[in-house]
Coordinates of C-alpha atoms in Angstrom, one line a residue:
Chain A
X1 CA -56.7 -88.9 31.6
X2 CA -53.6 -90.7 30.0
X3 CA -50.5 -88.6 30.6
X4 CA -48.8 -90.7 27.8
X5 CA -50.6 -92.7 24.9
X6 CA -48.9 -94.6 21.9
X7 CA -50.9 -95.6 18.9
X8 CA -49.6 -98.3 16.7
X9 CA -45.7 -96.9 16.2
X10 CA -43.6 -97.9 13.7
X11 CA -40.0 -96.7 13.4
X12 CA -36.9 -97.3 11.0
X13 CA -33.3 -96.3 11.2
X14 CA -33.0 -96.4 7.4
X15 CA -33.9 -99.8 6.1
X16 CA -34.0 -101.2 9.5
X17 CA -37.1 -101.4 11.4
X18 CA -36.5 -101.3 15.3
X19 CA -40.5 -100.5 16.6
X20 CA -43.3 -101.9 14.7
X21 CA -46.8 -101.5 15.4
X22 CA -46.0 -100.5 18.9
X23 CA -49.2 -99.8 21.6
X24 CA -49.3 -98.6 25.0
X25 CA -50.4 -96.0 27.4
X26 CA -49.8 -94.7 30.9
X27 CA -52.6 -92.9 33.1
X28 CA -52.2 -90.1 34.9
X29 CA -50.4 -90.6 37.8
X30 CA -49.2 -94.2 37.1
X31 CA -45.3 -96.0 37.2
X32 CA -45.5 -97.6 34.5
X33 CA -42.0 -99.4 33.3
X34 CA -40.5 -100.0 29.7
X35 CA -38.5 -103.4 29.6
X36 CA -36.4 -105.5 26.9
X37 CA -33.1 -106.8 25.8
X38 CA -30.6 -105.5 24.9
X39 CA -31.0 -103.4 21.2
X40 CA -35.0 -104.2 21.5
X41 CA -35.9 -100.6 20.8
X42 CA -36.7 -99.3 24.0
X43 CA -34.4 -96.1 24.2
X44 CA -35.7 -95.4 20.5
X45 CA -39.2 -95.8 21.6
X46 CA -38.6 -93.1 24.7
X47 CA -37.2 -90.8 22.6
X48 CA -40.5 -91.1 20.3
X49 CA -42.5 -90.7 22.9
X50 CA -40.9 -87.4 24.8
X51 CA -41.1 -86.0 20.9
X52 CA -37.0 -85.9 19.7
X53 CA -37.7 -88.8 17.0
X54 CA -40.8 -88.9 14.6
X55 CA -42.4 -92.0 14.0
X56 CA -42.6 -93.4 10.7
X57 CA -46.3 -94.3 11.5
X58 CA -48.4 -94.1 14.2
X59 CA -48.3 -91.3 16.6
X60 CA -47.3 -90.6 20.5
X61 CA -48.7 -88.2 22.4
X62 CA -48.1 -86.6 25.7
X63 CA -50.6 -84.6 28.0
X64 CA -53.0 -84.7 25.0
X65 CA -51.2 -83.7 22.4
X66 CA -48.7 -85.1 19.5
X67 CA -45.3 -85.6 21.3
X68 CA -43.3 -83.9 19.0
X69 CA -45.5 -80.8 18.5
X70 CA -45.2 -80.5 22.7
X71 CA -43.7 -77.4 23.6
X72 CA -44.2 -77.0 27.4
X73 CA -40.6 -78.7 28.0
X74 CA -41.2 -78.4 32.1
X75 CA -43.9 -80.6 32.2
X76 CA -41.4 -83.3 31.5
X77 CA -38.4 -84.0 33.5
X78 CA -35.5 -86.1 32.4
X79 CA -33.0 -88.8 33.6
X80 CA -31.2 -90.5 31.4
X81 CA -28.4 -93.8 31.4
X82 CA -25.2 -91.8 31.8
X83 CA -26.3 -88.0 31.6
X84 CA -24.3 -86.2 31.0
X85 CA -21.0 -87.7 30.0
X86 CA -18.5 -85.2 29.2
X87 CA -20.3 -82.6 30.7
X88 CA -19.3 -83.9 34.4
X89 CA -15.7 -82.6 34.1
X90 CA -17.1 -79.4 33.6
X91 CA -16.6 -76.9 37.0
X92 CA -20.2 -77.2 37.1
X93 CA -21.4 -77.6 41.2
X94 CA -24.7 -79.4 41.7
X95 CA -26.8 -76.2 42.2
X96 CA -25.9 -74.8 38.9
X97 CA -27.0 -78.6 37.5
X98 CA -30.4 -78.3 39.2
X99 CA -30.8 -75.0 38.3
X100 CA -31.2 -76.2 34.5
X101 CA -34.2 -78.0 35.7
X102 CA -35.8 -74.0 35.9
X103 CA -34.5 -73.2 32.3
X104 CA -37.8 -74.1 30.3
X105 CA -40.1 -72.1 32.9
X106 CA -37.7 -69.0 33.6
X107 CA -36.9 -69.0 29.6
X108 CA -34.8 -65.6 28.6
X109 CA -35.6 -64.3 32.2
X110 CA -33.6 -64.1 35.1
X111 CA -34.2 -66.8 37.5
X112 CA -36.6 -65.1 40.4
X113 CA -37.5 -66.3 43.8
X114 CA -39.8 -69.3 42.8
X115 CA -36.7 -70.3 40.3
X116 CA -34.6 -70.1 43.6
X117 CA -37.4 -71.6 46.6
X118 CA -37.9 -74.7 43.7
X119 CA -34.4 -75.7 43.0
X120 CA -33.7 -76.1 47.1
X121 CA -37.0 -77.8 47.4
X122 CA -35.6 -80.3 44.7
X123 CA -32.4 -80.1 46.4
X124 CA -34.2 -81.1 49.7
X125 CA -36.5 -84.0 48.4
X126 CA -33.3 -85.4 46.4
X127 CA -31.5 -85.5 49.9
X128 CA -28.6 -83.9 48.2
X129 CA -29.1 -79.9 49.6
X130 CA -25.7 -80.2 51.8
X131 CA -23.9 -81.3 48.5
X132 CA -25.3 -78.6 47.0
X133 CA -22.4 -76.6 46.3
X134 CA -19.5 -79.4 45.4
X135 CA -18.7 -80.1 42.2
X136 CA -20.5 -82.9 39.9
X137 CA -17.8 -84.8 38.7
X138 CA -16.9 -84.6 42.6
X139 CA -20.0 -86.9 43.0
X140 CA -20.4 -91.0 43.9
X141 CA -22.8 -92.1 40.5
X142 CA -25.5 -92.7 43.0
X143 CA -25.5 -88.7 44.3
X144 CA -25.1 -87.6 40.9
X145 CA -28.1 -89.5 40.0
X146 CA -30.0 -88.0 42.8
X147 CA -29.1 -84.5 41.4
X148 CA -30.3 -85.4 38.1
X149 CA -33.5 -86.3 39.2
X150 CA -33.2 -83.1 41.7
X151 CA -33.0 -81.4 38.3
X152 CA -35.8 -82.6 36.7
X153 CA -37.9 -82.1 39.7
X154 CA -37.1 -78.4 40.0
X155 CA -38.5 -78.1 36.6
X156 CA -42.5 -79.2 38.6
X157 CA -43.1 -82.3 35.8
X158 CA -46.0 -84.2 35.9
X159 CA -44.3 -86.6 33.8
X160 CA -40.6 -88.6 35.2
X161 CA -39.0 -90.3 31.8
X162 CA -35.7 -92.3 33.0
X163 CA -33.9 -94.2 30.7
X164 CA -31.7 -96.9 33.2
X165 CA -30.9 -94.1 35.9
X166 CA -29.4 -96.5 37.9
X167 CA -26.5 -98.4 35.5
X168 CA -23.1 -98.0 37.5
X169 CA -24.7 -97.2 40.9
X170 CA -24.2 -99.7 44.1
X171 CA -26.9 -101.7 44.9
X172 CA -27.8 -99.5 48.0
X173 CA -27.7 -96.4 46.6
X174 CA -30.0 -97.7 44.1
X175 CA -32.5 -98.5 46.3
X176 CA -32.8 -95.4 47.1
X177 CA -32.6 -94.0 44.6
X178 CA -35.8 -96.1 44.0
X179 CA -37.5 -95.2 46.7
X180 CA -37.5 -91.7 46.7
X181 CA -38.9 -92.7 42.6
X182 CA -41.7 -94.4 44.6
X183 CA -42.5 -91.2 47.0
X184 CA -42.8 -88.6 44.0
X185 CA -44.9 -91.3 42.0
X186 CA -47.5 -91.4 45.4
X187 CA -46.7 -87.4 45.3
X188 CA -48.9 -87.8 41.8
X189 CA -46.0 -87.2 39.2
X190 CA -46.3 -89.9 36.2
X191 CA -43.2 -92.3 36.1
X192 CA -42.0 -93.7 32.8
X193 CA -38.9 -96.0 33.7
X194 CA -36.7 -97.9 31.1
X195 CA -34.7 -100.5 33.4
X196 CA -32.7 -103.5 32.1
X197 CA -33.5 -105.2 36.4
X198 CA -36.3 -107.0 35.7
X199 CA -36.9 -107.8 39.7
X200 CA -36.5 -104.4 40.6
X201 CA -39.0 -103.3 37.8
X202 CA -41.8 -105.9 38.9
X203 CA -41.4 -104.9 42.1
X204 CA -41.3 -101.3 41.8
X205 CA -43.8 -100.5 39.1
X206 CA -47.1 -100.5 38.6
X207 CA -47.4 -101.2 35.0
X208 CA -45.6 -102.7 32.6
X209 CA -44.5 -103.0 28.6
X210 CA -42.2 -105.3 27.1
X211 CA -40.9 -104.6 23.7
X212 CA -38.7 -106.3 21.4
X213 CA -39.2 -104.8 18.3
X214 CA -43.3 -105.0 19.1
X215 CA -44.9 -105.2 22.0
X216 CA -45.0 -108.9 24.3
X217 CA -46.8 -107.6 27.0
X218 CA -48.5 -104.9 28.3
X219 CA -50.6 -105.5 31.7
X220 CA -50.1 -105.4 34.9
X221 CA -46.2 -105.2 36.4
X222 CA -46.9 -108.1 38.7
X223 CA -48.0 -110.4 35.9
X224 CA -45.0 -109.9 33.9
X225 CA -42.7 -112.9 35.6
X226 CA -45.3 -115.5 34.4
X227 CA -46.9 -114.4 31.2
X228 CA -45.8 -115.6 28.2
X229 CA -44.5 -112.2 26.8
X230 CA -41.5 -112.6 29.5
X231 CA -40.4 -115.8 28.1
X232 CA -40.9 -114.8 24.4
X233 CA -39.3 -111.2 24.5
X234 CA -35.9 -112.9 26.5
X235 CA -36.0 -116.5 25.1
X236 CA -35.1 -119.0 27.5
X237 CA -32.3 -117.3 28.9
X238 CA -34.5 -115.3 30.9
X239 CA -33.0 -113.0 33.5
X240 CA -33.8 -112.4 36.9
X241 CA -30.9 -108.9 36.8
X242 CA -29.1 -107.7 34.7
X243 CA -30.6 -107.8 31.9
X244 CA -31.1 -109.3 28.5
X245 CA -29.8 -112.7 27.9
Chain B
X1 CA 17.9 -43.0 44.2
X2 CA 18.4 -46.5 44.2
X3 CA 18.7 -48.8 41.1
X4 CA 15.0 -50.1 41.2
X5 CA 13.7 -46.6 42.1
X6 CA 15.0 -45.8 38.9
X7 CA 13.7 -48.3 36.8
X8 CA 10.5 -47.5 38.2
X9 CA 10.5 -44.4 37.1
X10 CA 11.5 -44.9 33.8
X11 CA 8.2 -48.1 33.6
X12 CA 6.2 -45.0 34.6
X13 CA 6.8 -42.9 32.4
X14 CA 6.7 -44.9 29.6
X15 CA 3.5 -46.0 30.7
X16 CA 2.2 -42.4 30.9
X17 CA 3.9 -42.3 27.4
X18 CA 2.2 -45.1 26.2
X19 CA -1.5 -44.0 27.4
X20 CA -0.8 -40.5 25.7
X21 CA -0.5 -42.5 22.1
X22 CA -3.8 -42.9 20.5
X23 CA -3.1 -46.2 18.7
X24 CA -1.8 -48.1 22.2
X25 CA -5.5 -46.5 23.9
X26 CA -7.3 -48.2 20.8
X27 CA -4.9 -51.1 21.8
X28 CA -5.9 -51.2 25.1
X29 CA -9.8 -50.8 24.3
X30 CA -9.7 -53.6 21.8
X31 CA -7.4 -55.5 24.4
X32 CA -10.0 -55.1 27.3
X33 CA -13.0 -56.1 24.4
X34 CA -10.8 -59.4 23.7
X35 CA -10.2 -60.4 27.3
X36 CA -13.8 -60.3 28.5
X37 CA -15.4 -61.8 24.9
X38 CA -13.2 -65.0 24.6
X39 CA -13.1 -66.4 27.9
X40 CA -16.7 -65.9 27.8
X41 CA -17.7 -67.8 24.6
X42 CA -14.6 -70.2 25.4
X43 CA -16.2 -71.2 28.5
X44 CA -18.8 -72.8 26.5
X45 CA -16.7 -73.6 23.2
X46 CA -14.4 -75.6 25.3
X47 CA -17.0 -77.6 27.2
X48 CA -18.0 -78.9 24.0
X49 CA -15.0 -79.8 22.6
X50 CA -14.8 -76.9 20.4
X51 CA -11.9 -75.4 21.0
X52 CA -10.8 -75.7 17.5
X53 CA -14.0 -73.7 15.7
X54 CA -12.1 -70.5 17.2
X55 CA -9.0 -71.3 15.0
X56 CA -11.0 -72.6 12.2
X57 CA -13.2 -69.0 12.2
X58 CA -9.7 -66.8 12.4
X59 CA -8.8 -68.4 9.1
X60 CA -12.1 -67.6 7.6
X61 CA -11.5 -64.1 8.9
X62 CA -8.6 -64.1 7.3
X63 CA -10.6 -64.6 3.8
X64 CA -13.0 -62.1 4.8
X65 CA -10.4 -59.8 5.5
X66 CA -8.6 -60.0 2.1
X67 CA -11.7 -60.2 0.4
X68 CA -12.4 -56.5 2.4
X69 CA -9.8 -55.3 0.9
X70 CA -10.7 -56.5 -2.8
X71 CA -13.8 -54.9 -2.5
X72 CA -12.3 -51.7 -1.2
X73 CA -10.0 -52.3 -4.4
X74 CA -13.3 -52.6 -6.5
X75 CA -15.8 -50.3 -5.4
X76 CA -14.1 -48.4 -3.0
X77 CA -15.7 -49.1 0.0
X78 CA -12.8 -49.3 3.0
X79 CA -14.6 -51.7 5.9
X80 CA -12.5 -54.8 5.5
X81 CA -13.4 -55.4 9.1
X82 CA -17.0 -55.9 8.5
X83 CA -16.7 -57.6 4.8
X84 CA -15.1 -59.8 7.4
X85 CA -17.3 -60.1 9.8
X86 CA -20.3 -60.9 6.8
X87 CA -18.3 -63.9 5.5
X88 CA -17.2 -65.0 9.2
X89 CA -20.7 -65.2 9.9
X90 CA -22.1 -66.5 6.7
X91 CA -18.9 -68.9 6.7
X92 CA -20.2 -70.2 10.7
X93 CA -23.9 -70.5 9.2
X94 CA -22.3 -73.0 6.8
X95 CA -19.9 -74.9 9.3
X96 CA -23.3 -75.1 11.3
X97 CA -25.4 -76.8 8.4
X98 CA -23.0 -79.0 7.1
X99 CA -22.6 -80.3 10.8
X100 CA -26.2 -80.6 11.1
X101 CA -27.4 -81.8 7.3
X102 CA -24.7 -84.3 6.0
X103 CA -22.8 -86.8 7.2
X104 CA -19.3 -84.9 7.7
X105 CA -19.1 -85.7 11.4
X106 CA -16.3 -84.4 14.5
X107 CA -14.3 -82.0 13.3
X108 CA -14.4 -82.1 9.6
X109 CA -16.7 -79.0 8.8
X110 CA -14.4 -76.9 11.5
X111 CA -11.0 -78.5 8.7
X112 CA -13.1 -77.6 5.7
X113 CA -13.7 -73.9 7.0
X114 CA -10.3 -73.7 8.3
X115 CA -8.8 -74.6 5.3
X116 CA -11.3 -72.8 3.0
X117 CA -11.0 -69.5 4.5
X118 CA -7.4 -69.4 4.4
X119 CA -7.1 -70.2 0.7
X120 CA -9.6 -67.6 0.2
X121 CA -7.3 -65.2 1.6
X122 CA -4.1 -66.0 -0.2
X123 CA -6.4 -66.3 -3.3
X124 CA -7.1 -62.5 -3.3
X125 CA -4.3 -61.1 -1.4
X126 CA -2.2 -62.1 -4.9
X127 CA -4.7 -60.1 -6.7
X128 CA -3.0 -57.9 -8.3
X129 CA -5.8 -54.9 -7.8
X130 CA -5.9 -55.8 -3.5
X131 CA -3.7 -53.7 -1.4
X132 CA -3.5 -54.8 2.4
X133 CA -3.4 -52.0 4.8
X134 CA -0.3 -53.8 6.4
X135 CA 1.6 -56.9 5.6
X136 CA 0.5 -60.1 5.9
X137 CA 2.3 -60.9 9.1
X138 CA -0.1 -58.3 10.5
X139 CA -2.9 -60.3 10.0
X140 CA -1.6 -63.3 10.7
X141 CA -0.5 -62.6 14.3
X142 CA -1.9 -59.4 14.6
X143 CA -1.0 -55.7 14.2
X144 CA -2.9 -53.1 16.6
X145 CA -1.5 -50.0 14.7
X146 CA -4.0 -50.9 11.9
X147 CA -6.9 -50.3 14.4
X148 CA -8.4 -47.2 12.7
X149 CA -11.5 -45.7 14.5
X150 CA -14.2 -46.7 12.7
X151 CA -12.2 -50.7 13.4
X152 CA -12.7 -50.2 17.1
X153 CA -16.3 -48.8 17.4
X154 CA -17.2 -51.9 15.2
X155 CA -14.8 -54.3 18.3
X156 CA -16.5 -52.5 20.7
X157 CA -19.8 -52.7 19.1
X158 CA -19.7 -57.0 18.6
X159 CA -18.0 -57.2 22.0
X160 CA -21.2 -55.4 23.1
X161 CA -23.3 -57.7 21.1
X162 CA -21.5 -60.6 22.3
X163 CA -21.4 -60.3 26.0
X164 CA -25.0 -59.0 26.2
X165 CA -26.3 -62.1 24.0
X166 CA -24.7 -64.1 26.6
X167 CA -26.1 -62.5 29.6
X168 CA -29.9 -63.0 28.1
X169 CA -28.5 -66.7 26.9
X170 CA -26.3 -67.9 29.8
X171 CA -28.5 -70.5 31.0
X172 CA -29.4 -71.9 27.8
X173 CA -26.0 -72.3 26.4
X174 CA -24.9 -73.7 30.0
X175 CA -28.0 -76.2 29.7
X176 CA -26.9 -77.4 26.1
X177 CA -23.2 -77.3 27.0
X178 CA -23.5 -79.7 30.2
X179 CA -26.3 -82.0 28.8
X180 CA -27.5 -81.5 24.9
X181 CA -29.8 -84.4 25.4
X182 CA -31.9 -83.4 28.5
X183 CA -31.7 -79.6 27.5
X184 CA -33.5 -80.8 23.9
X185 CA -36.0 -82.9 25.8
X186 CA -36.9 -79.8 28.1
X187 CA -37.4 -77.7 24.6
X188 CA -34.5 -75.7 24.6
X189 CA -33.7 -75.2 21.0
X190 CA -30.1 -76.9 21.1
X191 CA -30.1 -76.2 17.6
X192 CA -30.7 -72.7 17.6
X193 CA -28.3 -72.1 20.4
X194 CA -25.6 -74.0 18.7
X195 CA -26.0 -71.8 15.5
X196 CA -26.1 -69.1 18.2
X197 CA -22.8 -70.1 19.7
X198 CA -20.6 -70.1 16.6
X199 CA -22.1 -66.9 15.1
X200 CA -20.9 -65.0 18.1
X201 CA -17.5 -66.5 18.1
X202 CA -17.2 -65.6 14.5
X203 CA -18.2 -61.9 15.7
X204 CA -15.6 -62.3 18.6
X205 CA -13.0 -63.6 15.8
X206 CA -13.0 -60.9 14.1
X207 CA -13.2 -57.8 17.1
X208 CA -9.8 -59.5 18.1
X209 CA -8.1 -60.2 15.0
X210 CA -6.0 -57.0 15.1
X211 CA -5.3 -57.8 18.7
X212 CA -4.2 -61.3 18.2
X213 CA -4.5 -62.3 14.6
X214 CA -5.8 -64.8 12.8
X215 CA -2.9 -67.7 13.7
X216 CA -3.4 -66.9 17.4
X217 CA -7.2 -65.8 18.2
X218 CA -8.3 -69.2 19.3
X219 CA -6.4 -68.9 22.0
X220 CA -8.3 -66.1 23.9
X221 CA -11.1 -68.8 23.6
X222 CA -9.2 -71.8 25.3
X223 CA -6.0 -71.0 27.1
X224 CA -8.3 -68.9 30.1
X225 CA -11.0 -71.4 30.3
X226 CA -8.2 -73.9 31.0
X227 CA -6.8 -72.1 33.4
X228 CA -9.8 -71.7 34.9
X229 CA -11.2 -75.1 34.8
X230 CA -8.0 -75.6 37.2
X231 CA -9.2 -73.4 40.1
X232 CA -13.0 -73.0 39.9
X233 CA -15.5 -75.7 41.1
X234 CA -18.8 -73.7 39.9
X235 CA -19.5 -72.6 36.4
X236 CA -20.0 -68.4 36.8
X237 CA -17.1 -68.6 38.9
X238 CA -15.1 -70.5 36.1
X239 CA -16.6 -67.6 33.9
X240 CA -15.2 -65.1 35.9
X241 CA -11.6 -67.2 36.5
X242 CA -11.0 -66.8 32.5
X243 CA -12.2 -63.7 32.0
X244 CA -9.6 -62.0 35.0
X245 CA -7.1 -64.5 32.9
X246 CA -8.4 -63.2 30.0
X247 CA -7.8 -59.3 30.7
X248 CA -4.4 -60.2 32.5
X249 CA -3.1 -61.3 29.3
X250 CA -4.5 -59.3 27.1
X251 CA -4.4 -56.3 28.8
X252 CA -0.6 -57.0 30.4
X253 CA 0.6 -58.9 26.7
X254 CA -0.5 -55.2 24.9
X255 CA 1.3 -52.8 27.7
X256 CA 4.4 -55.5 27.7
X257 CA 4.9 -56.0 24.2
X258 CA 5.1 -51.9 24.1
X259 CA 7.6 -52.0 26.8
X260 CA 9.7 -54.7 25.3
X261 CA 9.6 -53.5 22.1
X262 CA 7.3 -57.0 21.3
X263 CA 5.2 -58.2 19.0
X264 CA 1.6 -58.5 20.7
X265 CA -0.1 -61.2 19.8
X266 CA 2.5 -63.8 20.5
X267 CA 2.9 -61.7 23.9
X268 CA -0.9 -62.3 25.4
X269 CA -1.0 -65.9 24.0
X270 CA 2.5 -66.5 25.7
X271 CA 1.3 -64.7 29.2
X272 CA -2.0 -66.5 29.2
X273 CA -0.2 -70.0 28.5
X274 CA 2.1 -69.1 31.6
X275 CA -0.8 -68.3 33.5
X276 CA -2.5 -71.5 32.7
X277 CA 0.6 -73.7 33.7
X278 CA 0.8 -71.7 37.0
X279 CA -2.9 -72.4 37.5
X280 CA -1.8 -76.4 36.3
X281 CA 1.0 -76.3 39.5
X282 CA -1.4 -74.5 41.8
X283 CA -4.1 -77.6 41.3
X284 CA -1.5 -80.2 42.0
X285 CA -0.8 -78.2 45.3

């Protein structure tokens, strides 16, 4: 079963076409990694495919059904490049962040007991339960990523969208980070990761798409280095980190 | 008796003097409804840098106010307050679609509503057929001998309204107040709650503007949360910060400004700013 499929997309921002005729899918179960330069469309395609943008043609669909008609918002959890931004200087501790993660199942109900036993499970596989109760902003950028990722795993997803979780996190705290990625993907969640570190992608995921406006590959993870989709998506400034040329 | 015995005494019983007078215990009501409403919808406002919609809605309350009175003046039908509270609401509804529907981005729906509802006001306040109940000074900074009965069951009533919304809501507007983007992709209706948000303030608006007026509601909405944000490191406890802020200045500007002999409005506003920059010395302790 394909947790993610996305049949021939085409999107504009007015008169100017970022995706066109964009194709891919991710099984059930699979990492599967979204790579490009800089301003190649891949934040634009994310958003199509978790459902807040409407392509122009072509449709995405998640767990089966047209993205943006999904409504079961805890099946997908969320990490995005600098989330939240202003919200950090908010007297908001790390437990009320995660929390958030149990809105979509809990709804207009009080949080009960699973709401509760979830978010310090999340707190506990994010490795961040004894920072549980300091504040956010408080946070290095590699713990506050953790607790974003604590917050989309309280929610239960079977689906992990991140959008460069890792931009202004030290290189340790990123693999980390990573790893404890790799552990819920073998746990059976879905990973869909947008990362501008091409090494740390081929290394990481199992499957791969490189976009540019349209799709230059879309294979294997492993293959990526050597096809010729690499060297036409970057030119011949190809990087090894840190992204587009 | 010594000197301070003596002034006690004479606090007392102007206190017990001041509780026997109907119009300070609807003062004192309305005060309490202000001091728990604002702080609450501020915590949020503020969060989302919109501290200013509170000011903006106070001036449209100020045209639903006078236009109260014109239709008192036309069909005889005395309920300015909630003539107000319709075109606050309808006036929020707008701010809310223009934000959402045309280009005017930051802050210029909250000028144009701002600006709007006040001209309304002094539009129909020079009518010649429109009589205020007080002058326009009461309005503007607030007058709580207006309060008439059927005023305060209708600030009690949308102080009700508000704070229960907000218990059912609290972890929706938190989720779209710390992170709008994630909160969508999780199918919270950001837009719904958004609407949400700025319909209530409108409601608190105008439970308070007897209290405070239209010049100096917004601050019930910002000065506690600011306070707050100085002292608390968790979000319900920030909550509950601004509201104990809240009531202290509204509650001690009301009994105060009938002590002093002064006017009240400018009395919370001025307590709850001194309690803010005590809270500002306290952090950098």
């Amino acid at each position: 079963m394909k947790t993610v499929e996305v049949d021939d997309i085409t999107f504009a921002y007015g008169d100017d076409e970022v995706l066109t005729d964009v194709s891919f899918s991710i099984d059930e179960g699979g990492y599967h990694a979204l790579v490009g330069p800089n301003g190649a469309g891949k934040s634009t395609l994310l958003k199509i495919v978790l459902g807040k943008l409407v392509p122009d043609e072509g449709e995405a669909r998640l767990f089966d059904e047209t993205a943006h008609r999904f409504k079961d918002g805890a099946r997908i959890g969320y990490v995005s490049q600098n989330a939240p931004g202003a919200g950090e200087r908010m007297p908001v501790s790390v437990r009320e962040v995660v929390r958030m993660g149990r809105v979509p199942r809990a709804g207009l109900s009080r949080f009960r007991r699973r709401d509760t036993e979830q978010v310090d499970k999340a707190l506990r596989r994010a490795g961040i339960a004894e920072i549980a109760d300091r504040q956010i902003g408080s946070l290095s950028g590699g713990q506050r990523q953790r607790a974003y990722i604590a917050r989309a795993l309280a929610g239960e997803p079977d689906l992990l969208a991140l959008d460069e979780p890792t931009v202004g996190v030290d290189a340790e705290a990123r693999d980390g980070f990573y790893d404890l990625l790799g552990e819920l993907n073998d746990d059976g969640i879905t990973v869909l990761l947008i990362e501008h570190d091409i090494e740390t992608v081929v290394e990481r995921a199992e499957t791969l798409t490189c976009v540019n406006r349209t799709v230059f590959y879309d294979d294997d993870a492993d293959g990526f280095l050597g096809s010729d989709g690499f060297v036409k998506a970057y030119g011949k400034g190809t990087p090894s980190t840190g992204g587009a040329p | 008796m010594t000197g301070a015995a003596v002034v006690f005494g004479s606090v007392v019983d102007d206190l017990t003097r001041m509780l026997s007078l109907t119009f300070m215990q609807y003062a004192l009501v309305a005060a309490v409804c202000a001091g728990v409403a604002g702080p609450l919808l501020g915590s949020y406002l503020v969060h989302r840098g919109m501290a200013l919609v509170g000011d903006a809605l106070g001036h449209v309350t100020f045209g639903g106010v006078a236009l109260g009175f014109l239709v008192a003046a036309l069909v005889g039908w005395e309920q300015p307050l909630l003539v107000a509270l319709v075109f606050a609401v309808l006036a929020a509804l707008g701010m809310q679609h223009l934000s959402v529907h045309t280009d005017a981005y930051g802050d210029v729906p909250v000028a144009i509503l701002l600006t709007g509802g006040f001209a309304v006001g002094v539009l129909v306040i020079n009518f010649d057929s429109v009589r205020l109940a007080g002058s326009i000074e009461d309005y503007l900074f607030g007058n709580v001998v207006l309060l008439s009965t059927t005023d305060l069951y209708v600030v009690v009533a949308l102080t009700v309204a508000v704070v229960g919304t907000v218990a059912v809501t609290h972890k929706q507007l938190l989720y779209i107040t710390f992170d709008r983007e994630a909160a969508g992709v999780s199918r919270v209706k950001v837009g719904f709650y958004d609407t949400l948000l700025v319909v209530l303030a409108a409601g608190f608006v105008v439970a308070s503007i007897y209290v405070l007026g239209v010049i100096l509601v917004a601050a019930m909405l910002v000065v506690p949360v600011a306070a707050a944000m100085q002292t608390a490191t968790r979000f319900r406890q920030s909550m509950v910060h601004a509201v104990v802020v809240g009531e202290f200045s509204a509650v001690g500007g009301v009994v105060a400004a009938y002590l002093l002999d002064l006017v009240v409005g400018p009395t919370i506003v001025l307590i709850a700013i001194s309690v803010y920059a005590g809270s500002v010395l306290y952090s950098y302790a």
